[in-house]
C-alpha positions as semicolon CSV with decimal commas, in nm:
position;residue;x (nm);y (nm);z (nm)
1;M;-3,364;8,489;-11,336
2;Q;-3,118;8,202;-11,360
3;R;-2,961;8,308;-11,029
4;V;-3,304;8,318;-10,866
5;L;-3,390;7,972;-10,997
6;R;-3,052;7,842;-10,882
7;G;-3,113;7,988;-10,536
8;L;-3,459;7,830;-10,520
9;R;-3,319;7,491;-10,618
10;R;-3,046;7,525;-10,355
11;A;-3,303;7,620;-10,092
12;S;-3,527;7,325;-10,185
13;G;-3,226;7,092;-10,168
14;L;-3,140;7,231;-9,825
15;L;-3,495;7,174;-9,702
16;R;-3,483;6,820;-9,832
17;W;-3,195;6,738;-9,594
18;T;-3,335;6,916;-9,286
19;S;-3,569;6,770;-9,027
20;L;-3,937;6,717;-9,091
21;R;-4,026;6,955;-8,807
22;L;-3,826;7,237;-8,964
23;R;-3,977;7,169;-9,304
24;L;-4,329;7,187;-9,161
25;V;-4,254;7,513;-8,982
26;V;-4,095;7,664;-9,294
27;V;-4,383;7,557;-9,518
28;F;-4,644;7,688;-9,272
29;A;-4,453;8,015;-9,240
30;L;-4,420;8,055;-9,618
31;V;-4,790;7,989;-9,671
32;A;-4,886;8,230;-9,393
33;L;-4,641;8,492;-9,519
34;T;-4,774;8,464;-9,873
35;A;-5,133;8,487;-9,755
36;A;-5,061;8,776;-9,517
37;V;-4,859;8,973;-9,773
38;S;-5,127;8,919;-10,038
39;A;-5,407;9,025;-9,804
40;S;-5,210;9,323;-9,676
41;G;-5,122;9,432;-10,029
42;I;-5,480;9,410;-10,145
43;A;-5,604;9,592;-9,833
44;Y;-5,344;9,867;-9,874
45;W;-5,425;9,912;-10,242
46;L;-5,799;9,932;-10,180
47;N;-5,760;10,173;-9,889
48;R;-5,512;10,386;-10,082
49;N;-5,749;10,422;-10,375
50;T;-6,039;10,492;-10,144
51;V;-5,855;10,758;-9,944
52;L;-5,713;10,932;-10,250
53;E;-6,037;10,924;-10,445
54;R;-6,237;11,056;-10,151
55;T;-5,993;11,343;-10,090
56;Q;-5,957;11,412;-10,460
57;N;-6,331;11,418;-10,526
58;A;-6,395;11,646;-10,232
59;V;-6,121;11,890;-10,335
60;L;-6,223;11,898;-10,703
61;K;-6,588;11,947;-10,617
62;D;-6,500;12,234;-10,385
63;F;-6,263;12,386;-10,644
64;R;-6,528;12,376;-10,919
65;K;-6,790;12,535;-10,700
66;S;-6,552;12,798;-10,567
67;L;-6,435;12,882;-10,919
68;E;-6,795;12,929;-11,033
69;D;-6,895;13,136;-10,732
70;S;-6,584;13,353;-10,727
71;T;-6,578;13,437;-11,098
72;R;-6,951;13,493;-11,140
73;S;-6,930;13,849;-11,008
74;L;-6,610;13,935;-11,196
75;P;-6,619;14,132;-11,519
76;L;-6,517;13,974;-11,846
77;H;-6,179;14,146;-11,824
78;P;-6,109;14,189;-11,453
79;R;-5,829;14,392;-11,306
80;C;-5,536;14,207;-11,139
81;A;-5,649;14,322;-10,796
82;E;-5,993;14,176;-10,856
83;L;-5,838;13,841;-10,962
84;Q;-5,620;13,848;-10,651
85;D;-5,924;13,902;-10,426
86;A;-6,108;13,617;-10,599
87;A;-5,809;13,385;-10,558
88;R;-5,787;13,467;-10,186
89;Q;-6,160;13,407;-10,148
90;M;-6,126;13,062;-10,313
91;A;-5,820;12,962;-10,106
92;A;-5,998;13,056;-9,781
93;G;-6,227;12,757;-9,817
94;P;-6,221;12,446;-9,593
95;Q;-5,998;12,244;-9,831
96;N;-5,698;12,473;-9,775
97;Y;-5,546;12,464;-10,123
98;A;-5,342;12,720;-10,317
99;V;-5,514;12,901;-10,607
100;L;-5,383;13,054;-10,929
101;L;-5,616;13,265;-11,151
102;I;-5,502;13,376;-11,496
103;G;-5,697;13,635;-11,696
104;V;-5,675;13,931;-11,938
105;D;-5,748;14,287;-11,812
106;R;-5,916;14,574;-12,000
107;E;-5,588;14,676;-12,154
108;G;-5,525;14,328;-12,296
109;K;-5,244;14,241;-12,056
110;D;-5,213;13,896;-11,896
111;C;-5,262;13,891;-11,524
112;A;-5,176;13,601;-11,289
113;A;-5,301;13,607;-10,929
114;T;-5,174;13,339;-10,690
115;T;-5,215;13,279;-10,318
116;N;-4,872;13,113;-10,278
117;K;-4,597;13,245;-10,502
118;N;-4,345;12,988;-10,375
119;L;-4,570;12,690;-10,449
120;L;-4,813;12,764;-10,729
121;T;-4,715;12,962;-11,037
122;L;-4,787;12,909;-11,401
123;N;-4,448;12,743;-11,443
124;S;-4,522;12,492;-11,164
125;V;-4,832;12,370;-11,346
126;P;-4,744;12,072;-11,572
127;Q;-4,752;12,159;-11,939
128;S;-4,971;11,861;-12,019
129;L;-5,231;11,984;-11,770
130;R;-5,228;12,339;-11,915
131;T;-5,269;12,199;-12,265
132;A;-5,565;11,985;-12,157
133;V;-5,730;12,279;-11,975
134;D;-5,696;12,512;-12,277
135;E;-5,827;12,252;-12,522
136;V;-6,167;12,330;-12,672
137;R;-6,384;12,022;-12,701
138;P;-6,663;12,014;-12,957
139;V;-7,010;12,011;-12,809
140;D;-7,230;11,720;-12,910
141;E;-7,466;11,473;-12,751
142;S;-7,184;11,305;-12,559
143;N;-7,012;11,632;-12,458
144;R;-7,210;11,925;-12,323
145;Y;-6,921;12,162;-12,238
146;L;-6,636;12,323;-12,430
147;H;-6,392;12,292;-12,140
148;H;-6,346;12,033;-11,868
149;L;-6,182;12,009;-11,528
150;Y;-5,852;11,819;-11,537
151;W;-5,621;11,703;-11,258
152;Q;-5,285;11,539;-11,201
153;R;-5,078;11,413;-10,908
154;K;-4,720;11,535;-10,877
155;E;-4,447;11,562;-10,617
156;V;-4,284;11,885;-10,513
157;G;-3,970;11,795;-10,327
158;D;-4,076;11,488;-10,127
159;A;-4,438;11,598;-10,075
160;P;-4,727;11,470;-10,292
161;Y;-4,973;11,725;-10,437
162;L;-5,293;11,723;-10,636
163;V;-5,295;11,979;-10,921
164;A;-5,620;12,065;-11,102
165;G;-5,725;12,325;-11,356
166;A;-6,034;12,445;-11,536
167;K;-6,140;12,733;-11,771
168;V;-6,451;12,930;-11,704
169;I;-6,696;12,867;-11,988
170;G;-6,835;13,178;-12,160
171;G;-6,524;13,381;-12,105
172;G;-6,339;13,447;-11,789
173;P;-6,019;13,350;-11,609
174;T;-5,850;13,013;-11,600
175;G;-5,810;12,868;-11,253
176;Y;-5,557;12,627;-11,110
177;M;-5,529;12,486;-10,762
178;M;-5,267;12,279;-10,577
179;K;-5,362;12,067;-10,276
180;S;-5,113;11,892;-10,047
181;L;-5,171;11,517;-9,995
182;D;-4,918;11,483;-9,712
183;T;-5,189;11,408;-9,455
184;E;-5,326;11,129;-9,670
185;R;-4,975;10,993;-9,721
186;Q;-4,920;10,983;-9,345
187;D;-5,248;10,801;-9,302
188;L;-5,147;10,550;-9,568
189;N;-4,804;10,503;-9,408
190;S;-4,970;10,432;-9,075
191;L;-5,193;10,183;-9,251
192;A;-4,889;10,019;-9,414
193;W;-4,713;9,992;-9,076
194;S;-5,025;9,839;-8,925
195;L;-5,052;9,588;-9,205
196;G;-4,679;9,506;-9,172
197;I;-4,716;9,444;-8,800
198;A;-5,022;9,229;-8,869
199;T;-4,822;9,032;-9,126
200;A;-4,537;8,979;-8,879
201;L;-4,783;8,866;-8,610
202;A;-4,946;8,633;-8,860
203;L;-4,603;8,492;-8,946
204;V;-4,518;8,435;-8,579
205;G;-4,859;8,284;-8,517
206;S;-4,823;8,054;-8,816
207;A;-4,481;7,942;-8,689
208;L;-4,631;7,863;-8,347
209;L;-4,922;7,682;-8,508
210;A;-4,678;7,491;-8,729
211;Q;-4,474;7,397;-8,425
212;A;-4,785;7,274;-8,247
213;A;-4,900;7,084;-8,557
214;A;-4,554;6,938;-8,609
215;T;-4,542;6,827;-8,247
216;T;-4,884;6,667;-8,279
217;V;-4,785;6,488;-8,599
218;L;-4,425;6,406;-8,514
219;R;-4,473;6,277;-8,159
220;P;-4,636;5,954;-8,286
221;V;-4,372;5,933;-8,560
222;Q;-4,093;5,973;-8,302
223;R;-4,252;5,707;-8,083
224;L;-4,275;5,483;-8,388
225;G;-3,907;5,543;-8,471
226;Y;-3,801;5,472;-8,112
227;A;-4,012;5,155;-8,106
228;A;-3,861;5,043;-8,439
229;R;-3,509;5,094;-8,297
230;Q;-3,604;4,897;-7,987
231;L;-3,741;4,623;-8,208
232;G;-3,422;4,622;-8,415
233;E;-3,217;4,585;-8,095
234;G;-3,400;4,264;-8,013
235;R;-3,671;4,389;-7,775
236;L;-3,951;4,210;-7,949
237;D;-4,207;4,290;-7,678
238;T;-4,206;4,658;-7,780
239;R;-4,555;4,791;-7,847
240;L;-4,704;5,131;-7,922
241;R;-4,991;5,288;-7,732
242;V;-5,273;5,348;-7,981
243;T;-5,504;5,647;-7,941
244;G;-5,747;5,787;-8,196
245;T;-5,871;5,664;-8,530
246;D;-5,657;5,861;-8,774
247;E;-5,389;5,737;-9,013
248;L;-5,114;5,754;-8,748
249;A;-5,323;5,538;-8,514
250;D;-5,372;5,289;-8,796
251;L;-4,996;5,291;-8,856
252;S;-4,937;5,220;-8,486
253;R;-5,181;4,927;-8,496
254;T;-5,004;4,789;-8,803
255;F;-4,670;4,819;-8,623
256;N;-4,806;4,638;-8,317
257;R;-4,946;4,355;-8,530
258;T;-4,619;4,324;-8,719
259;A;-4,416;4,324;-8,396
260;E;-4,646;4,063;-8,244
261;R;-4,615;3,833;-8,545
262;L;-4,238;3,889;-8,554
263;E;-4,213;3,802;-8,184
264;Q;-4,413;3,485;-8,236
265;R;-4,202;3,388;-8,534
266;V;-3,875;3,456;-8,350
267;E;-3,997;3,257;-8,050
268;E;-4,079;2,967;-8,279
269;L;-3,740;2,985;-8,450
270;S;-3,560;3,028;-8,118
271;G;-3,743;2,726;-7,980
272;R;-3,649;2,520;-8,281
273;E;-3,287;2,638;-8,261
274;A;-3,270;2,562;-7,890
275;A;-3,423;2,219;-7,948
276;S;-3,172;2,157;-8,226
277;R;-2,880;2,260;-8,001
278;R;-3,011;2,041;-7,720
279;F;-3,044;1,753;-7,963
280;V;-2,687;1,792;-8,087
281;A;-2,554;1,830;-7,734
282;D;-2,752;1,534;-7,601
283;M;-2,658;1,324;-7,900
284;S;-2,291;1,412;-7,855
285;H;-2,300;1,331;-7,485
286;E;-2,481;1,006;-7,548
287;L;-2,231;0,911;-7,815
288;R;-1,932;0,973;-7,592
289;T;-1,993;0,669;-7,370
290;P;-2,007;0,409;-7,648
291;L;-1,730;0,597;-7,829
292;T;-1,507;0,563;-7,526
293;A;-1,557;0,191;-7,529
294;I;-1,514;0,167;-7,905
295;T;-1,200;0,381;-7,887
296;A;-1,049;0,156;-7,621
297;V;-1,127;-0,155;-7,827
298;S;-0,991;0,005;-8,145
299;E;-0,667;0,095;-7,966
300;V;-0,631;-0,268;-7,854
301;L;-0,698;-0,387;-8,209
302;E;-0,441;-0,138;-8,343
303;E;-0,178;-0,270;-8,103
304;E;-0,250;-0,626;-8,218
305;A;-0,267;-0,538;-8,587
306;D;0,067;-0,705;-8,662
307;S;-0,055;-1,038;-8,529
308;L;-0,387;-1,034;-8,716
309;D;-0,470;-1,208;-9,038
310;P;-0,348;-0,994;-9,334
311;M;-0,701;-1,015;-9,475
312;I;-0,845;-0,860;-9,155
313;A;-0,574;-0,599;-9,084
314;P;-0,703;-0,342;-9,341
315;A;-1,051;-0,364;-9,192
316;V;-0,911;-0,315;-8,843
317;Q;-0,711;-0,013;-8,956
318;L;-1,023;0,135;-9,119
319;V;-1,222;0,084;-8,797
320;V;-0,947;0,256;-8,596
321;S;-0,922;0,559;-8,828
322;E;-1,298;0,601;-8,857
323;T;-1,337;0,571;-8,480
324;R;-1,087;0,852;-8,431
325;R;-1,260;1,059;-8,694
326;L;-1,598;1,002;-8,528
327;N;-1,452;1,092;-8,190
328;D;-1,313;1,419;-8,333
329;L;-1,647;1,495;-8,497
330;V;-1,837;1,446;-8,170
331;E;-1,595;1,669;-7,980
332;N;-1,620;1,935;-8,250
333;L;-1,999;1,921;-8,239
334;M;-1,992;1,969;-7,863
335;E;-1,759;2,267;-7,901
336;V;-1,985;2,423;-8,167
337;T;-2,286;2,367;-7,942
338;R;-2,115;2,555;-7,659
339;F;-2,042;2,847;-7,891
340;D;-2,403;2,857;-8,013
341;A;-2,536;2,840;-7,658
342;G;-2,306;3,124;-7,546
343;T;-2,151;2,919;-7,264
344;A;-1,793;2,935;-7,394
345;R;-1,564;3,132;-7,162
346;L;-1,202;3,237;-7,164
347;V;-0,949;3,100;-6,913
348;L;-0,665;3,349;-6,948
349;D;-0,296;3,312;-6,886
350;E;0,008;3,509;-6,997
351;V;0,160;3,316;-7,285
352;D;0,486;3,351;-7,473
353;V;0,339;3,327;-7,822
354;A;0,653;3,182;-7,985
355;D;0,669;2,905;-7,722
356;Q;0,298;2,836;-7,768
357;V;0,331;2,802;-8,147
358;T;0,638;2,582;-8,105
359;A;0,455;2,359;-7,858
360;C;0,158;2,325;-8,095
361;I;0,384;2,223;-8,386
362;D;0,594;1,988;-8,176
363;A;0,294;1,813;-8,020
364;R;0,165;1,719;-8,364
365;A;0,504;1,623;-8,514
366;W;0,501;1,902;-8,772
367;L;0,850;2,034;-8,702
368;D;0,986;1,919;-9,037
369;A;0,704;2,071;-9,241
370;V;0,659;2,409;-9,069
371;E;0,885;2,714;-9,063
372;L;0,841;2,954;-8,773
373;D;0,925;3,324;-8,787
374;A;0,875;3,468;-8,438
375;D;1,064;3,633;-8,155
376;R;1,047;3,483;-7,811
377;G;0,934;3,729;-7,550
378;I;0,610;3,836;-7,722
379;V;0,378;3,787;-7,425
380;A;0,002;3,803;-7,461
381;R;-0,276;3,744;-7,211
382;L;-0,489;3,483;-7,392
383;D;-0,652;3,146;-7,342
384;P;-0,365;2,904;-7,424
385;R;-0,595;2,608;-7,490
386;R;-0,807;2,801;-7,740
387;L;-0,498;2,952;-7,905
388;D;-0,364;2,597;-7,947
389;V;-0,694;2,494;-8,112
390;I;-0,675;2,790;-8,353
391;L;-0,314;2,721;-8,447
392;A;-0,371;2,348;-8,487
393;N;-0,662;2,402;-8,724
394;L;-0,490;2,670;-8,932
395;I;-0,157;2,490;-8,963
396;G;-0,322;2,148;-9,012
397;N;-0,545;2,290;-9,285
398;A;-0,241;2,443;-9,459
399;L;-0,050;2,113;-9,445
400;K;-0,348;1,909;-9,561
401;H;-0,479;2,128;-9,844
402;G;-0,183;2,355;-9,926
403;G;0,174;2,286;-10,016
404;S;0,486;2,259;-9,805
405;P;0,663;2,432;-9,659
406;V;0,408;2,603;-9,435
407;R;0,541;2,925;-9,284
408;V;0,406;3,070;-8,958
409;S;0,503;3,428;-8,875
410;V;0,427;3,614;-8,553
411;H;0,446;3,987;-8,488
412;T;0,256;4,262;-8,312
413;E;0,098;4,579;-8,438
414;E;0,103;4,898;-8,236
415;A;-0,229;5,011;-8,101
416;A;-0,336;5,371;-8,133
417;G;-0,155;5,566;-7,865
418;D;0,100;5,297;-7,779
419;G;0,463;5,392;-7,767
420;A;0,602;5,048;-7,848
421;G;0,614;4,932;-8,204
422;G;0,548;4,589;-8,347
423;R;0,821;4,326;-8,315
424;T;0,919;4,074;-8,579
425;G;1,202;3,821;-8,603
426;S;1,290;3,456;-8,652
427;T;1,419;3,168;-8,446
428;A;1,505;2,806;-8,511
429;V;1,239;2,548;-8,428
430;S;1,436;2,267;-8,270
431;G;1,404;2,107;-7,934
432;G;1,109;2,327;-7,835
433;P;0,929;2,279;-7,510
434;A;0,700;1,989;-7,472
435;A;0,341;2,046;-7,577
436;P;0,095;2,109;-7,299
437;D;-0,119;1,816;-7,206
438;T;-0,454;1,887;-7,365
439;S;-0,616;1,557;-7,282
440;E;-0,747;1,699;-6,956
441;G;-0,973;1,995;-6,894
442;P;-0,837;2,345;-6,911
443;E;-0,815;2,356;-6,531
444;A;-0,501;2,140;-6,544
445;G;-0,186;2,353;-6,561
446;T;-0,369;2,690;-6,610
447;E;-0,486;2,963;-6,381
448;D;-0,771;3,207;-6,424
449;V;-0,604;3,544;-6,472
450;G;-0,811;3,848;-6,381
451;P;-0,774;4,199;-6,508
452;E;-0,456;4,256;-6,302
453;R;-0,120;4,148;-6,448
454;S;0,067;3,861;-6,303
455;E;0,374;3,939;-6,092
456;Q;0,605;3,811;-6,363
457;A;0,463;4,038;-6,631
458;A;0,458;4,332;-6,393
459;D;0,824;4,278;-6,309
460;A;0,915;4,250;-6,676
461;G;0,730;4,573;-6,748
462;R;0,614;4,457;-7,091
463;P;0,307;4,637;-7,227
464;L;0,017;4,416;-7,328
465;G;-0,146;4,669;-7,563
466;G;-0,172;4,636;-7,939
467;T;-0,268;4,347;-8,163
468;L;-0,109;4,005;-8,204
469;V;-0,085;3,902;-8,570
470;I;-0,014;3,540;-8,668
471;R;0,003;3,450;-9,038
472;V;-0,005;3,092;-9,166
473;R;0,107;3,066;-9,528
474;D;0,134;2,765;-9,753
475;H;0,284;2,715;-10,098
476;G;-0,004;2,529;-10,256
477;P;-0,235;2,619;-10,543
478;G;-0,435;2,859;-10,328
479;I;-0,806;2,870;-10,254
480;P;-1,047;2,887;-10,550
481;E;-1,219;3,221;-10,570
482;E;-1,565;3,066;-10,545
483;V;-1,460;2,881;-10,229
484;L;-1,287;3,173;-10,056
485;P;-1,607;3,331;-9,912
486;H;-1,710;2,995;-9,758
487;V;-1,389;2,861;-9,604
488;F;-1,515;2,935;-9,251
489;D;-1,865;2,793;-9,306
490;R;-1,957;2,486;-9,106
491;F;-1,940;2,151;-9,286
492;Y;-1,831;2,326;-9,604
493;K;-1,603;2,131;-9,832
494;A;-1,444;2,264;-10,145
495;S;-1,516;1,950;-10,347
496;A;-1,863;1,798;-10,329
497;S;-1,727;1,485;-10,498
498;R;-1,514;1,406;-10,188
499;P;-1,771;1,404;-9,907
500;R;-1,573;1,146;-9,707
501;S;-1,254;1,343;-9,671
502;E;-1,064;1,317;-9,348
503;G;-1,184;1,653;-9,217
504;S;-1,527;1,718;-9,070
505;G;-1,566;2,069;-9,215
506;L;-1,574;2,222;-8,866
507;G;-1,208;2,297;-8,798
508;L;-1,186;2,645;-8,951
509;S;-1,528;2,734;-8,815
510;I;-1,417;2,642;-8,461
511;A;-1,094;2,836;-8,509
512;L;-1,293;3,145;-8,612
513;E;-1,527;3,114;-8,312
514;N;-1,227;3,085;-8,079
515;A;-1,083;3,401;-8,237
516;H;-1,414;3,582;-8,193
517;I;-1,438;3,492;-7,825
518;H;-1,096;3,658;-7,783
519;G;-1,226;3,966;-7,963
520;G;-1,018;3,883;-8,272
521;E;-1,066;3,783;-8,633
522;I;-0,933;3,540;-8,896
523;T;-0,914;3,626;-9,264
524;A;-0,822;3,413;-9,564
525;A;-0,668;3,529;-9,891
526;N;-0,460;3,416;-10,186
527;L;-0,111;3,555;-10,240
528;P;-0,012;3,696;-10,583
529;E;0,296;3,471;-10,590
530;G;0,086;3,162;-10,513
531;G;-0,041;2,990;-10,204
532;A;-0,299;3,084;-9,943
533;V;-0,248;3,283;-9,625
534;F;-0,465;3,282;-9,313
535;T;-0,420;3,587;-9,086
536;L;-0,515;3,567;-8,718
537;R;-0,554;3,895;-8,528
538;L;-0,601;3,886;-8,152
539;P;-0,578;4,156;-7,888
540;M;-0,264;4,129;-7,680
541;D;-0,481;4,145;-7,368
542;A;-0,820;3,971;-7,367
543;A;-0,884;4,057;-7,000
544;P;-1,148;4,325;-7,083
545;L;-1,362;4,053;-7,241
546;T;-1,327;3,840;-6,929
547;D;-1,412;4,144;-6,716
548;G;-1,729;4,194;-6,914
549;A;-1,818;3,829;-6,871
550;Q;-1,760;3,860;-6,498
551;R;-1,986;4,162;-6,478
552;D;-2,255;3,992;-6,681
553;G;-2,248;3,641;-6,551
554;G;-1,997;3,596;-6,268
555;P;-1,637;3,473;-6,282
556;A;-1,493;3,330;-6,599
557;R;-1,502;2,956;-6,625
558;A;-1,385;2,694;-6,869
559;A;-1,587;2,645;-7,184
560;D;-1,613;2,270;-7,133
561;E;-1,657;2,236;-6,757
562;G;-1,722;1,878;-6,668
563;T;-1,614;1,753;-7,010
564;E;-1,292;1,653;-7,172
565;D;-1,102;1,883;-7,403
566;G;-1,250;1,896;-7,750
567;R;-0,939;1,875;-7,968
């Protein structure tokens, strides 16, 4: 029983993980099978009892009458030949059963006359039946006869038989008969086969009906699931066709109303977001003209600071620093607006990463505070201007908020299937190449590189697969755990009590967006030995992203076309 219960639990668990269609078909089939088996069993049992009782009653009635008629003319103590003739006369009837008559002749000897010595003898009659036949029952109001007719069913070999016996009242022989029930068994077997076939047909029909019902029920559910996936993918105009008045139709109407309200809400939010982006962009553009003038004036004032009144010089220096800070903030806002609007594009070139890092450090006079660990000759196809922005923000953040020395390491990681391994190494940072001029647009000094390699890279034969990994580590106190999840959030500052710090809170956010546009990522963590580490991962070849942009919206173009560089 425990094994059966365990099997049922396992089967129910299996059904729980299968499809709804299969569950419906299985449930329909089980219900139909149970109903068909129950009906077939009841029908078989009723027909079996009816057939056996009808045959049995007919045989017993004929046996009683034949026994009375055949023994009526016999003497009280008949000879064996007379008993044999009476037995043959009884067996010749329409029921075709074997007969055994047992009596006592004139000499007091027992005589047994049978019509089939191989089938019916006194020994083949069950002892319980002989005892019941010989029993004398007292005569009273409820019992009018001393002896009764008794019967039993038994099997001889594999064949079923009906055995009956009775004693002639008033003296006379005792008669037994044996009737084969093989014909009735064949009829019942045919009935069982018919009921089995009917059960199988009912099972098949129930499976077909379940399939049809499942299709009828599941088709709207499948359409609802497909519409929900479409809605989740951003197709907010997805609607369901509603037919009928049942629960599924009501569910479809509810889905349509929900999708309509969601579309309206998203349109409202998108409109507000677009208006906000336009406002920031317009404000930034409008601020650039007066900022240009203010910047020029502040530069003049800074040059004349030594000749100014000592009481005025601090104010002039404050104006100059705040003007620069405001100018950086406006440029950062414009860059963020381009990212939000999706207009930022890559302008690719093949870059020696070690030279690029060296140029970034040298351009900002950080050579004394930064240690570089990189091999020259690691060439990647990236946007050099955006890589410079990322490096400047990461290294500048480490110098400003971490502790010196800041260490920058560069290596590559082998992509799946590449034969070349990652390369690491170190080189001195002295007398590096001059920093690229980033005061002009990215068109100056760069060339849009398509999916094909440049001739120089092709001649060198260097693979551009794998991942470029740049780590920027400082030796400061590290990043507080509560701040770590927010370091890349816009305008986020670790200390709310210092809202007027030199940074705008956009540097790391812009660095992360520039990594994303390359198909890369930046992560921040604290080292067990102290200090924070920022890890930049970029693909060695960002051309596939540019190819996708070309397929979607034409050739790649600079992110800030018609504007000055943002950093």
